[in-house]
Amino acid sequence: MALLLWKAFDFFEVGQVKLGDDETRSFFENNEISSVCSGSDSLFLGSDNGYVRIIGPSWKIVRGFHAHDTGRITHMRQVEGTSLLVTVSEDLSNEPVLKVWALDKPVKKTGLPTCLSTLNISNGRKQFPISSFTALDDLSQLAVGFANGAVTVIRGDLIHDRGTKQRIVYESEEPITGVEFVADPKLTTLFVATTSKLLKLIISGKGQGQPPRTIEDAGCAAGCMTVNNKTGDIIVVREDAVYYYTVEGRGLCFANDGVTSLVSTFQDYVALISPPPVSGSGGSDNIRRRFGGTNTEALFNAARFTMVDPTLQIVAHSESLISEVKAIFQIWGDLYILTQDGKVNRYHEKSLQQRLELLYQRNLFPLAINLAQKSGMDLQQQNVIYRKYGDHLYQKGDYDSAMSQYIKAIDNTEPSQVIRKFLDTQRIHNLIEYLEELHERHKATADHTTLLLNCYAKLKDVDKLEKFIKSEGDLKFDLDTAITMCRQGGYFEQAAYLATKHGENDLVVDILIEDSKNYAEALDFIWHLDAETAYPCLMKYARVLLENCPSDTTKIFIDYYTGKYKPKVHKVPLAETQTISSSGFVAGATTAVQNLTSLLPLPYMNTSAVPTPTGQGSQATVSDAGAIIEPETNSEPRYNPPLPRTAFSSFIDHSDEFIIFLEACLKEDSLNESDKADIYTTLFEMYLHKASERKGMQREEWELKAKKLIEGREVPIENSNVLLLSHLSDFRDGTILVKEQSGMLSDIFRSYTSAKDTRGAIKALRKYGPEDPQLYPAALAYFTSDARILEEAGSEELANVLKKIDRDGLMAPLQVIQTLGSNAVATMGMIKPYLRETITRERREIASNRRQTNSFRKETEAKRAEIAELGVKPAVFQAQRCPGCGGLLELPAVHFLCKHSFHQRCLKQSEDGAEVECPVCAVNNAAVRAMKRSQDERADRHDLFKDALEKGDERERFKTVAQWFGQGVMGAGTAE
């Protein structure tokens, strides 16, 4: 592309430098300047008379010294960052002279800078002017090109003047137009340009000494070769193009507009000085000459200055100069041009923002972006350019391109500003693209997620929806919002996938049950969860699952509450681990949960078809054959089973499953007493409930189960609960059984009599009568309460009751007569045998009692008479032997009134001097005295008397009173 076709701008502010004082101004205007160089914050000017003048930032001559006695100074080089200055002078009558100056070391006598070294540059004794000059920064090597085609390289220590060596490294018939060094730590290469070719030769490093190598068979004019100090590239300007060269060879190039007389670099720009253009046609030249145009152009267009940016391919500045250019240099951050008339023009680059504004005015946003990137502008400011570019494209109607720019500026652009522009239905694809990028960069809010999913739903683009939710890496959207929107849009498979992938197990179950109505899959999913996670999901949807999957739901309840729950684990075949095919949503809908198992790291979902917006009516469920329990899961469960009562409410309206659950729980030995009581009570209630719903044999079967449940003394169910439930369900066997266990036999009999169940009463009397004799008086009263009851019971049964009452003395005859006489049911003939037997027995007892009384009276009277005789009549002792030793009785002897006699020696005298008691009668006397003492002690123990009355036989109570009366309990004294 020719420079004429490049876009031209004015990126530089141009101004003429105002020289600081008259001396400086006179020096510039007298046109005495022969060479120019800059460095170390100073400008160095060489003159025709061998003087060097130093210009400061104020554009005043701050210093000057006479560097060479003969010749003009044609070349200079200042080593940046040092005080070293190299000057070269030549007069064509002698060899050129090179000097190195230390500007910071003045000579004491003269005050001039110290000349460190001086040498004559050799050209084989040929007097030709120097056409080009260059030096390394350390001045270890210098290269000098001559107009006769020779190149001399100078090596040595010029700074310390330790000697140098010169060698002509190249000779040709064409004049040398440029020499430049390209140096790196291992290799130093010298590029040499002539008018017809470009060469390079290695002057140090590997390959040194080899002959020059021609890079290209095209040279350049003098002043048209330079080096880019930033990149190390050699720049060669020819009429057709500007070429870049490196050590490897030719690089990039860009077209040139014509002849160039001088080239230089400034930052990233290439500065070109060209002579004025020559007229192309004779006719136009005649016209300009006729009107004086040719002279005018020659007067005001002595040279053309162009600043180009090869990277951006723009002309940054272009102007015509009215005077020829003598030198071009850069210092103090700006570029300067010295013209033949002694004027100095300053070119100051405009700020980046000013340059961008120039591009904005011409809507050159791509160029502005490139400029910003090239200038190192931060990303936030670059995004402003992207946004401006997007606005420009949007106004032009190029929405796709505009969106691409908005996406580039997404990091610091308010999303709502862009979203509002693309809410139209026709631009929904652009909106989707922007929203996807927001999520990709984790800048999306819940509202953005909602909008994106709505867009997918509106376009019915399931492929994109799946790609969005199944994207790899971190979560890029609000999970709850995405799941909610998928459910609202009918994309249940995708909602389940998201919930499963991110561990929202309760949401997975909710979707499968609430949305997909796929209850078997929901239960299977729960069964694959660990115990702590599965429990809340199971309890939340227990009723629904029992309604639709009663058997499996009951089984998982039993396993969980008995501590045997173990999560299932799927082993997915290799063929199932592929993602959804490109056929899209239809293929994915038929294997909805299969996709989940293949795409998730936790393969536990079963295969089923999740409803989709296009086919919500079709659902399919497959078995759980692929589920297995891994070997390590066979260990003991690591959770505490909940209390069984927490599951009771879940089985409402599912009595059959509830009974299965309760029966399974009862088989566990680890239940505590409280849980057992709950289960027994509830199971008993359920048996009765089932019995109440059945008739005939089925009812009897359930009642039999209920009865067996509560049989036994160790059943942990409260009697009050059994009685209440039995009463509510009209289950008499339960009531009877509880009363039996509680010893409430009279209540059992009373329940039959109150129900007028004579046969039941007789049965109860026969069963419980031996244990509770008081049932017979109750039976007597019941049998004789009504003629129909008596007829049903029969006279034989009444006779048996009367016989039992009479035999055991359960009622006094008078009580029997009163009971039977309370109504006219029982006849005299029915009780005649009882009365006859009773009267006969009473008469025999009275006679026996009278005989015993007479016997006691006679014995008492005899004892009293004996006592009286002992007090008034002498006693005769006829004993011949001593009972103690058995020997014949001898004096001294002791005789007792009990008719016993002892040797005095055979009697033991008491220590306290008390009377001696007969040893033979002492035992009986001691027993009598103990009995008397006991009676005295018990005379005040009325509690013992009361206890004997309560615990004794009711029929013998009068006998008990008489006995205690005889023992003195009433306080009456008795003879000793």
PDB file of C-alpha atoms in Angstrom, residues 32-214:
ATOM      1  CA  GLU A  32      28.016  27.463  10.023  1.00  0.00           C
ATOM      2  CA  ILE A  33      26.673  24.156  11.275  1.00  0.00           C
ATOM      3  CA  SER A  34      28.342  21.172   9.606  1.00  0.00           C
ATOM      4  CA  SER A  35      27.123  18.296  11.819  1.00  0.00           C
ATOM      5  CA  VAL A  36      24.550  17.653  14.546  1.00  0.00           C
ATOM      6  CA  CYS A  37      24.128  15.025  17.259  1.00  0.00           C
ATOM      7  CA  SER A  38      22.213  14.770  20.486  1.00  0.00           C
ATOM      8  CA  GLY A  39      22.519  12.864  23.724  1.00  0.00           C
ATOM      9  CA  SER A  40      22.767  13.134  27.472  1.00  0.00           C
ATOM     10  CA  ASP A  41      20.191  15.935  27.529  1.00  0.00           C
ATOM     11  CA  SER A  42      22.314  18.200  25.299  1.00  0.00           C
ATOM     12  CA  LEU A  43      22.528  19.174  21.654  1.00  0.00           C
ATOM     13  CA  PHE A  44      25.979  19.161  20.022  1.00  0.00           C
ATOM     14  CA  LEU A  45      26.680  21.244  16.925  1.00  0.00           C
ATOM     15  CA  GLY A  46      29.862  20.950  14.855  1.00  0.00           C
ATOM     16  CA  SER A  47      30.938  23.848  12.683  1.00  0.00           C
ATOM     17  CA  ASP A  48      33.034  24.314   9.553  1.00  0.00           C
ATOM     18  CA  ASN A  49      35.893  25.910  11.520  1.00  0.00           C
ATOM     19  CA  GLY A  50      36.350  22.919  13.852  1.00  0.00           C
ATOM     20  CA  TYR A  51      34.428  24.268  16.808  1.00  0.00           C
ATOM     21  CA  VAL A  52      31.887  22.288  18.863  1.00  0.00           C
ATOM     22  CA  ARG A  53      29.065  24.121  20.556  1.00  0.00           C
ATOM     23  CA  ILE A  54      26.782  22.607  23.183  1.00  0.00           C
ATOM     24  CA  ILE A  55      23.137  23.737  23.369  1.00  0.00           C
ATOM     25  CA  GLY A  56      21.103  23.324  26.557  1.00  0.00           C
ATOM     26  CA  PRO A  57      17.324  22.913  27.044  1.00  0.00           C
ATOM     27  CA  SER A  58      16.956  26.705  27.034  1.00  0.00           C
ATOM     28  CA  TRP A  59      18.339  26.719  23.500  1.00  0.00           C
ATOM     29  CA  LYS A  60      21.380  28.720  24.434  1.00  0.00           C
ATOM     30  CA  ILE A  61      24.974  27.912  23.791  1.00  0.00           C
ATOM     31  CA  VAL A  62      26.116  26.753  27.186  1.00  0.00           C
ATOM     32  CA  ARG A  63      29.601  25.781  26.108  1.00  0.00           C
ATOM     33  CA  GLY A  64      31.939  25.711  23.143  1.00  0.00           C
ATOM     34  CA  PHE A  65      35.459  24.540  22.427  1.00  0.00           C
ATOM     35  CA  HIS A  66      37.866  24.229  19.506  1.00  0.00           C
ATOM     36  CA  ALA A  67      37.949  20.533  18.706  1.00  0.00           C
ATOM     37  CA  HIS A  68      39.959  20.454  15.460  1.00  0.00           C
ATOM     38  CA  ASP A  69      42.556  22.831  14.099  1.00  0.00           C
ATOM     39  CA  THR A  70      41.988  21.975  10.447  1.00  0.00           C
ATOM     40  CA  GLY A  71      38.985  20.800   8.482  1.00  0.00           C
ATOM     41  CA  ARG A  72      35.321  20.867   9.220  1.00  0.00           C
ATOM     42  CA  ILE A  73      33.581  18.599  11.671  1.00  0.00           C
ATOM     43  CA  THR A  74      31.498  16.298   9.495  1.00  0.00           C
ATOM     44  CA  HIS A  75      30.399  13.621  11.975  1.00  0.00           C
ATOM     45  CA  MET A  76      29.803  13.441  15.688  1.00  0.00           C
ATOM     46  CA  ARG A  77      28.571  10.816  18.127  1.00  0.00           C
ATOM     47  CA  GLN A  78      27.649  11.299  21.764  1.00  0.00           C
ATOM     48  CA  VAL A  79      27.512   8.243  23.976  1.00  0.00           C
ATOM     49  CA  GLU A  80      24.168   8.434  25.808  1.00  0.00           C
ATOM     50  CA  GLY A  81      24.441   8.534  29.575  1.00  0.00           C
ATOM     51  CA  THR A  82      28.119   9.535  29.545  1.00  0.00           C
ATOM     52  CA  SER A  83      30.167  12.649  28.959  1.00  0.00           C
ATOM     53  CA  LEU A  84      31.967  11.144  25.951  1.00  0.00           C
ATOM     54  CA  LEU A  85      31.821  12.865  22.575  1.00  0.00           C
ATOM     55  CA  VAL A  86      33.326  11.573  19.323  1.00  0.00           C
ATOM     56  CA  THR A  87      34.154  14.087  16.627  1.00  0.00           C
ATOM     57  CA  VAL A  88      35.443  13.512  13.086  1.00  0.00           C
ATOM     58  CA  SER A  89      36.888  16.264  10.921  1.00  0.00           C
ATOM     59  CA  GLU A  90      38.142  16.134   7.368  1.00  0.00           C
ATOM     60  CA  ASP A  91      39.639  18.592   4.834  1.00  0.00           C
ATOM     61  CA  LEU A  92      40.399  16.187   1.932  1.00  0.00           C
ATOM     62  CA  SER A  93      44.084  17.129   2.011  1.00  0.00           C
ATOM     63  CA  ASN A  94      44.816  14.845   4.890  1.00  0.00           C
ATOM     64  CA  GLU A  95      43.334  11.761   6.434  1.00  0.00           C
ATOM     65  CA  PRO A  96      40.223  12.344   8.526  1.00  0.00           C
ATOM     66  CA  VAL A  97      40.924  12.883  12.194  1.00  0.00           C
ATOM     67  CA  LEU A  98      38.849  11.265  14.964  1.00  0.00           C
ATOM     68  CA  LYS A  99      38.937  12.493  18.525  1.00  0.00           C
ATOM     69  CA  VAL A 100      37.276  11.302  21.710  1.00  0.00           C
ATOM     70  CA  TRP A 101      36.470  13.966  24.286  1.00  0.00           C
ATOM     71  CA  ALA A 102      35.661  13.720  27.989  1.00  0.00           C
ATOM     72  CA  LEU A 103      33.413  16.710  28.461  1.00  0.00           C
ATOM     73  CA  ASP A 104      33.376  16.379  32.253  1.00  0.00           C
ATOM     74  CA  LYS A 105      37.149  16.511  32.556  1.00  0.00           C
ATOM     75  CA  PRO A 106      38.341  20.004  31.673  1.00  0.00           C
ATOM     76  CA  VAL A 107      42.053  20.810  31.263  1.00  0.00           C
ATOM     77  CA  LYS A 108      43.205  23.001  34.127  1.00  0.00           C
ATOM     78  CA  LYS A 109      45.117  25.473  32.032  1.00  0.00           C
ATOM     79  CA  THR A 110      42.690  25.995  29.178  1.00  0.00           C
ATOM     80  CA  GLY A 111      39.412  24.817  30.654  1.00  0.00           C
ATOM     81  CA  LEU A 112      38.758  22.834  27.502  1.00  0.00           C
ATOM     82  CA  PRO A 113      37.447  19.238  27.633  1.00  0.00           C
ATOM     83  CA  THR A 114      40.090  16.571  27.840  1.00  0.00           C
ATOM     84  CA  CYS A 115      40.861  14.788  24.575  1.00  0.00           C
ATOM     85  CA  LEU A 116      41.124  11.137  25.507  1.00  0.00           C
ATOM     86  CA  SER A 117      42.435   9.893  22.164  1.00  0.00           C
ATOM     87  CA  THR A 118      43.175  11.048  18.635  1.00  0.00           C
ATOM     88  CA  LEU A 119      43.692   8.990  15.510  1.00  0.00           C
ATOM     89  CA  ASN A 120      43.768   9.351  11.743  1.00  0.00           C
ATOM     90  CA  ILE A 121      41.217   7.269   9.898  1.00  0.00           C
ATOM     91  CA  SER A 122      42.901   5.246   7.221  1.00  0.00           C
ATOM     92  CA  ASN A 123      41.476   4.862   3.715  1.00  0.00           C
ATOM     93  CA  GLY A 124      44.449   3.339   1.954  1.00  0.00           C
ATOM     94  CA  ARG A 125      45.909   6.803   1.382  1.00  0.00           C
ATOM     95  CA  LYS A 126      42.986   7.663  -0.809  1.00  0.00           C
ATOM     96  CA  GLN A 127      41.478  11.054  -0.264  1.00  0.00           C
ATOM     97  CA  PHE A 128      37.756  10.578  -0.366  1.00  0.00           C
ATOM     98  CA  PRO A 129      35.154  12.130   1.865  1.00  0.00           C
ATOM     99  CA  ILE A 130      33.433  10.135   4.601  1.00  0.00           C
ATOM    100  CA  SER A 131      29.945   9.215   3.490  1.00  0.00           C
ATOM    101  CA  SER A 132      28.750   7.424   6.661  1.00  0.00           C
ATOM    102  CA  PHE A 133      29.814   6.867  10.211  1.00  0.00           C
ATOM    103  CA  THR A 134      28.656   4.715  13.159  1.00  0.00           C
ATOM    104  CA  ALA A 135      29.952   3.483  16.492  1.00  0.00           C
ATOM    105  CA  LEU A 136      29.019   1.077  19.267  1.00  0.00           C
ATOM    106  CA  ASP A 137      27.868   2.532  22.555  1.00  0.00           C
ATOM    107  CA  ASP A 138      31.080   1.538  24.333  1.00  0.00           C
ATOM    108  CA  LEU A 139      33.221   2.951  21.457  1.00  0.00           C
ATOM    109  CA  SER A 140      34.992  -0.389  21.203  1.00  0.00           C
ATOM    110  CA  GLN A 141      34.283  -0.534  17.484  1.00  0.00           C
ATOM    111  CA  LEU A 142      33.621   2.159  14.921  1.00  0.00           C
ATOM    112  CA  ALA A 143      32.835   1.920  11.229  1.00  0.00           C
ATOM    113  CA  VAL A 144      33.562   4.569   8.642  1.00  0.00           C
ATOM    114  CA  GLY A 145      32.265   4.480   5.076  1.00  0.00           C
ATOM    115  CA  PHE A 146      33.933   6.430   2.284  1.00  0.00           C
ATOM    116  CA  ALA A 147      32.686   7.740  -0.984  1.00  0.00           C
ATOM    117  CA  ASN A 148      35.176   5.554  -2.872  1.00  0.00           C
ATOM    118  CA  GLY A 149      33.414   2.378  -1.641  1.00  0.00           C
ATOM    119  CA  ALA A 150      35.719   1.502   1.251  1.00  0.00           C
ATOM    120  CA  VAL A 151      34.650   0.673   4.799  1.00  0.00           C
ATOM    121  CA  THR A 152      37.161   0.981   7.610  1.00  0.00           C
ATOM    122  CA  VAL A 153      36.526  -0.641  11.007  1.00  0.00           C
ATOM    123  CA  ILE A 154      38.369   0.770  14.009  1.00  0.00           C
ATOM    124  CA  ARG A 155      38.856  -1.451  17.074  1.00  0.00           C
ATOM    125  CA  GLY A 156      40.486  -0.599  20.333  1.00  0.00           C
ATOM    126  CA  ASP A 157      40.228   1.308  23.548  1.00  0.00           C
ATOM    127  CA  LEU A 158      39.628   4.870  22.491  1.00  0.00           C
ATOM    128  CA  ILE A 159      38.468   5.948  25.930  1.00  0.00           C
ATOM    129  CA  HIS A 160      41.729   5.053  27.689  1.00  0.00           C
ATOM    130  CA  ASP A 161      43.918   5.547  24.563  1.00  0.00           C
ATOM    131  CA  ARG A 162      45.418   2.076  24.771  1.00  0.00           C
ATOM    132  CA  GLY A 163      45.835   1.746  21.065  1.00  0.00           C
ATOM    133  CA  THR A 164      43.590   0.905  18.157  1.00  0.00           C
ATOM    134  CA  LYS A 165      43.621  -1.148  15.005  1.00  0.00           C
ATOM    135  CA  GLN A 166      42.131  -0.185  11.702  1.00  0.00           C
ATOM    136  CA  ARG A 167      41.196  -2.470   8.904  1.00  0.00           C
ATOM    137  CA  ILE A 168      39.405  -1.961   5.641  1.00  0.00           C
ATOM    138  CA  VAL A 169      36.772  -4.659   5.752  1.00  0.00           C
ATOM    139  CA  TYR A 170      35.089  -3.896   2.479  1.00  0.00           C
ATOM    140  CA  GLU A 171      35.902  -2.200  -0.828  1.00  0.00           C
ATOM    141  CA  SER A 172      33.773  -1.646  -3.866  1.00  0.00           C
ATOM    142  CA  GLU A 173      33.480   0.658  -6.834  1.00  0.00           C
ATOM    143  CA  GLU A 174      30.252   2.137  -5.546  1.00  0.00           C
ATOM    144  CA  PRO A 175      30.221   4.754  -2.819  1.00  0.00           C
ATOM    145  CA  ILE A 176      29.202   3.692   0.654  1.00  0.00           C
ATOM    146  CA  THR A 177      25.836   5.255   1.524  1.00  0.00           C
ATOM    147  CA  GLY A 178      25.352   3.846   5.027  1.00  0.00           C
ATOM    148  CA  VAL A 179      26.888   1.746   7.794  1.00  0.00           C
ATOM    149  CA  GLU A 180      25.121   0.521  10.951  1.00  0.00           C
ATOM    150  CA  PHE A 181      25.968  -1.878  13.774  1.00  0.00           C
ATOM    151  CA  VAL A 182      23.580  -4.530  15.134  1.00  0.00           C
ATOM    152  CA  ALA A 183      25.058  -5.926  18.314  1.00  0.00           C
ATOM    153  CA  ASP A 184      24.032  -8.563  20.826  1.00  0.00           C
ATOM    154  CA  PRO A 185      26.104 -10.172  23.584  1.00  0.00           C
ATOM    155  CA  LYS A 186      27.461 -12.899  21.293  1.00  0.00           C
ATOM    156  CA  LEU A 187      27.563 -11.360  17.848  1.00  0.00           C
ATOM    157  CA  THR A 188      28.242  -7.980  16.286  1.00  0.00           C
ATOM    158  CA  THR A 189      27.105  -7.484  12.709  1.00  0.00           C
ATOM    159  CA  LEU A 190      27.906  -4.543  10.450  1.00  0.00           C
ATOM    160  CA  PHE A 191      25.403  -3.639   7.755  1.00  0.00           C
ATOM    161  CA  VAL A 192      26.856  -1.817   4.763  1.00  0.00           C
ATOM    162  CA  ALA A 193      24.818  -0.093   2.086  1.00  0.00           C
ATOM    163  CA  THR A 194      26.028   1.104  -1.278  1.00  0.00           C
ATOM    164  CA  THR A 195      24.125   2.629  -4.098  1.00  0.00           C
ATOM    165  CA  SER A 196      23.478  -0.804  -5.607  1.00  0.00           C
ATOM    166  CA  LYS A 197      23.482  -3.412  -2.836  1.00  0.00           C
ATOM    167  CA  LEU A 198      23.075  -4.131   0.856  1.00  0.00           C
ATOM    168  CA  LEU A 199      25.605  -6.307   2.649  1.00  0.00           C
ATOM    169  CA  LYS A 200      26.351  -7.580   6.108  1.00  0.00           C
ATOM    170  CA  LEU A 201      29.515  -8.875   7.655  1.00  0.00           C
ATOM    171  CA  ILE A 202      30.313 -10.234  11.086  1.00  0.00           C
ATOM    172  CA  ILE A 203      33.034  -8.249  12.761  1.00  0.00           C
ATOM    173  CA  SER A 204      33.018 -10.074  16.112  1.00  0.00           C
ATOM    174  CA  GLY A 205      31.701 -13.361  17.355  1.00  0.00           C
ATOM    175  CA  LYS A 206      31.050 -16.611  15.529  1.00  0.00           C
ATOM    176  CA  GLY A 207      31.729 -16.186  11.807  1.00  0.00           C
ATOM    177  CA  GLN A 208      34.162 -13.317  12.198  1.00  0.00           C
ATOM    178  CA  GLY A 209      36.531 -12.925   9.255  1.00  0.00           C
ATOM    179  CA  GLN A 210      34.128 -14.283   6.681  1.00  0.00           C
ATOM    180  CA  PRO A 211      33.668 -12.165   3.579  1.00  0.00           C
ATOM    181  CA  PRO A 212      30.716  -9.787   3.418  1.00  0.00           C
ATOM    182  CA  ARG A 213      27.415 -11.397   2.502  1.00  0.00           C
ATOM    183  CA  THR A 214      25.048  -9.638   0.137  1.00  0.00           C
TER     184      THR A 214
END
